[in-house]
């Protein structure tokens, strides 16, 4: 043993043979050399046993293997690092060369590492309060981790068999190791291990024989017990695979087998998991009893007890986190998320332990005792200052682990572990009582010791994590046990009151801290944890509000009583939340303007999104009591309105926006956001509807205060209307004044957009109750007309006076579109409105007016159209960006689309004619060469016309949308003809491609045969001109900067549009419509699509395919083409076919499952086509290895990789025809591939023999039922094949 340490140091300081330093590392870097040499020694099996010998030598020299306590000495930093690497290296060598070592040596090393890690090798060293030396924790934990790995390696029967006869050298090393610890505990089987660990865990709770011996013995036993509990956690982690750092160089099937045996036992033996649970719960019970029986301050200040207790709790936590089933998430890639073990839901996590754990876990008395221990251990404010900082830290850690354990216990809400609902209720009641007791204690301490609490940072840190954990526990209980069960508990009212109280305190203290920080959110130390706690409270509210037992309108007395409790006890928190969040936003805005600070765009977007989500969640609170919530918002608005109107009134006096003004505007904006979320829901993609809770609160049968509630909403809308009116009128006079805040205008429009779409002329078929209350308030023309008129006037003002405020214009156009989609009643009111009529007239006047036209042209257009427009209005509207003009046109078309309304039809025709006539004029001038295409005015007119036509196309939600194709069809050839003049202008090309793509996508189902032919002809001309100028000579460069990926992908948006247009042209509906006796032959359409694909293929390099949208749409097109026209693809020129095949092979291993499946379908389609028609014969004569290369890459890059599990079926359907094309060459590929897997070659051959059956290969190309039966059989066989080979090929 002598000299092993120096020998190892010499080896580790010498570079290994043929070693090259990593790029950017100096050749003589000692750290790089050390790691390279260490890896070299490990990989070569440490033939001289340097790792083990060095461990023995260093531990012996420092006294950690002696019986004498006086000889123990601390390790130096270098020795600690060396020991750590030696222990991990020894573990690696034994695990990777398991069969090279005799079982007795493996067992000896395993027991040695366990004894050293537990501290048994220096048990008489007197580990105690005086700081007597023990092993550094990094070394001790490395020893325990190595022991746990070796235990797992030999756990399953047969894994610990002797691979070799014990050599003389191994016998010597084993003898040397055993002699190092003469009293070393030797453990045979797993049952013996748990018995032994149980004795170590319970020993600290036994009474000592002599009082003078008690302290030292107790500390020694607690240290050993602490390390024993740590070992158990490591052991469980090895079997789950969740926190293991070891590599076993064994297939997944080994880990599955270990997982299964540890969970279920072997041949009737007790499972390791059950034994671990028994140990941990027994130790936890002893700990609880000990703490409750020894509540003196000295006991609770004992650091060793705190460490010991924390480790016991950790073991229990790890066992409860076990994922049941032989294929856990870690070891079974086919299962995805293993829902049998954990079901994740919004705000809750469900654990479903087996019924056999019932007697251990479902013990309400034990739950109560755990809460009592937590109350004793937690750091109270009153006694916190008297604690040593180390003691406080360790008590804080133990308290945190207790809370995490209780969170786990709160997740046991369903499953066979409960016999009935009464038992579930009792269990939930004990959890809720304990949590509320602690939470009320926290609130009491806060009230009594507020100054002391804020002064001590460590106590404050403990308190912050405690509050977050407690409200998270309440949120989990709410989500898992549901409102119906909780409302039957005696503590339900107390639960709601506590939620409200803690929420108020968190919000009010946040405002106080924000005041103290002067609105600087960055300097608020408690903001993050308070926001987390508030988010959990809001999750509680959402879970109860979304509970179908309440939201479903149950008429039971229990549900009504629960609703009443929520309205009285929890809903008041909404007003506090709104007031505090509004105040904090105002303070922050004041700070930003005062300090001239600007938020980072990304941070600002994240903050805005988070705030929107919080406000939406907070709305669930307010809807428990709509009347009280509306009253709270109205009071805040009435307090804000006079100041806001005064601010608007000062517009035009000059000066910049100061901090006070900005704070006031932000206050008003936040109040509007709160109101919007309270009264409306996000209904994107759905029919807008009034929230059920609002309807219920305003109906005669739903609430005794229904009239007051309806009146409050009506009055509130009038208040907002008044604010918007004042602001808009001032904007007509002083549009540049910052006091008028376009952001506030945008927020008001956003509110009216969501509110108007739901409340004005509500769709009664969406509601199940009678149609009174709020449903009737704006359901008639006489009550809705004033609001419609107000909205259109608002839009008119903003179009004309704030045309460059993009967000305001966008919300205005969205409001118009939302109203137009409401139905004929609203559209009739719109058409009859004077302001709307002016917007139509403005569009007609400005449809072809460029931004740079002179006033005489504007006057001529005004004279021609009329409409009572002023020059200022027209000039303002004319300044609208062309994209925004197109969006306004979309809204106008939808609003005027009722065929039964003559005025609306006239307006619609005027809108359409105003863009058609100027466009034809421009085209005629270009054709007759009366205008030069390069003239900037002509070019701008062309861009304007394309964008306006795009606005027409986007109006597909209009009534009777088939009128759009009748209007557009005559213009399609001329639009395509623009490419003759502007083919080199990529901006115009992209706009035209978008126009054609959107037209095909939206209107294809309603096109007539003639319209399809026109679209086909125009698209053909468009694509040919585009490809001629932008595909053949275009260079694709992919940078490596991920930050620029989005911007770079946008620069290839034209390619994306071309691909999407080709996809639309290839749809069956389009081909069927065109393919008539007097139409277009389907082959012509196919030729065009293939022409486009041929032009795009050279562009689709792997660099370009890394862009997600481009990649997805490209493979969608290719997959469709291969499935529909495989013969045409097989006949592509060899160079293009190679490009296509390379892209398919690249895509089949793509991380996006849709891309990979499309690629595999494409590969299968090509193989099937060749199998039927030999269509690849020409290509194979030039490149004979095409099929073999595809097969090899499919096997190595997909089937034998962990990524296979989300693409099993398409991979099998690709392999089947590839194998059937030439069985002999397929066998050659299998033989070549198998050689890469060494000893597993035979198993791989056997797996392929079971998979590839001659009768299946012979019938692959058959159609009808026989072919389907063959494919189904192969699919099942391939699924079993993948599970089999993955189990022994994937190494862990």
Short mmCIF file of N, CA and C in Angstrom, two decimals, residues 454 456-457 460-461 464 510 513-514 516-517 520-531:
data_model
loop_
_atom_site.label_atom_id
_atom_site.label_comp_id
_atom_site.label_asym_id
_atom_site.label_seq_id
_atom_site.Cartn_x
_atom_site.Cartn_y
_atom_site.Cartn_z
N UNK A 454 -38.74 42.71 10.39
CA UNK A 454 -38.11 43.33 9.23
C UNK A 454 -36.65 43.67 9.49
N UNK A 456 -34.38 41.72 11.04
CA UNK A 456 -33.51 40.54 11.00
C UNK A 456 -33.65 39.85 9.65
N UNK A 457 -32.61 39.90 8.84
CA UNK A 457 -32.70 39.37 7.48
C UNK A 457 -32.86 37.86 7.46
N UNK A 460 -36.31 36.96 8.43
CA UNK A 460 -37.17 37.37 7.31
C UNK A 460 -37.09 36.37 6.16
N UNK A 461 -35.90 35.87 5.89
CA UNK A 461 -35.74 34.87 4.82
C UNK A 461 -36.49 33.59 5.16
N UNK A 464 -40.21 34.22 4.73
CA UNK A 464 -40.67 34.32 3.34
C UNK A 464 -40.86 32.93 2.72
N UNK A 510 -46.40 44.80 0.25
CA UNK A 510 -45.73 45.06 -1.03
C UNK A 510 -45.83 46.54 -1.39
N UNK A 513 -43.46 48.49 0.83
CA UNK A 513 -42.07 48.34 0.38
C UNK A 513 -41.83 49.12 -0.91
N UNK A 514 -42.82 49.14 -1.79
CA UNK A 514 -42.69 49.89 -3.03
C UNK A 514 -42.59 51.39 -2.74
N UNK A 516 -41.32 52.66 0.01
CA UNK A 516 -40.00 52.86 0.59
C UNK A 516 -38.91 52.85 -0.47
N UNK A 517 -39.13 52.06 -1.53
CA UNK A 517 -38.15 51.98 -2.62
C UNK A 517 -38.34 53.08 -3.64
N UNK A 520 -38.98 51.88 -7.32
CA UNK A 520 -37.95 51.11 -8.01
C UNK A 520 -38.13 49.63 -7.69
N UNK A 521 -38.77 48.91 -8.60
CA UNK A 521 -39.05 47.50 -8.35
C UNK A 521 -37.77 46.69 -8.20
N UNK A 522 -36.71 47.12 -8.85
CA UNK A 522 -35.46 46.37 -8.79
C UNK A 522 -34.85 46.33 -7.41
N UNK A 523 -35.14 47.30 -6.57
CA UNK A 523 -34.58 47.34 -5.22
C UNK A 523 -35.51 46.76 -4.16
N UNK A 524 -36.64 46.20 -4.57
CA UNK A 524 -37.58 45.59 -3.62
C UNK A 524 -37.16 44.15 -3.35
N UNK A 525 -36.59 43.91 -2.20
CA UNK A 525 -36.03 42.59 -1.89
C UNK A 525 -37.12 41.54 -1.72
N UNK A 526 -38.28 41.93 -1.23
CA UNK A 526 -39.30 40.93 -0.97
C UNK A 526 -40.33 40.75 -2.07
N UNK A 527 -40.11 41.41 -3.20
CA UNK A 527 -41.14 41.40 -4.24
C UNK A 527 -41.34 40.00 -4.83
N UNK A 528 -40.26 39.28 -5.08
CA UNK A 528 -40.38 38.00 -5.78
C UNK A 528 -41.16 36.98 -4.96
N UNK A 529 -40.78 36.80 -3.68
CA UNK A 529 -41.45 35.77 -2.90
C UNK A 529 -42.91 36.17 -2.61
N UNK A 530 -43.15 37.45 -2.45
CA UNK A 530 -44.53 37.87 -2.22
C UNK A 530 -45.39 37.63 -3.47
N UNK A 531 -44.81 37.89 -4.62
CA UNK A 531 -45.55 37.60 -5.87
C UNK A 531 -45.82 36.12 -6.02
#
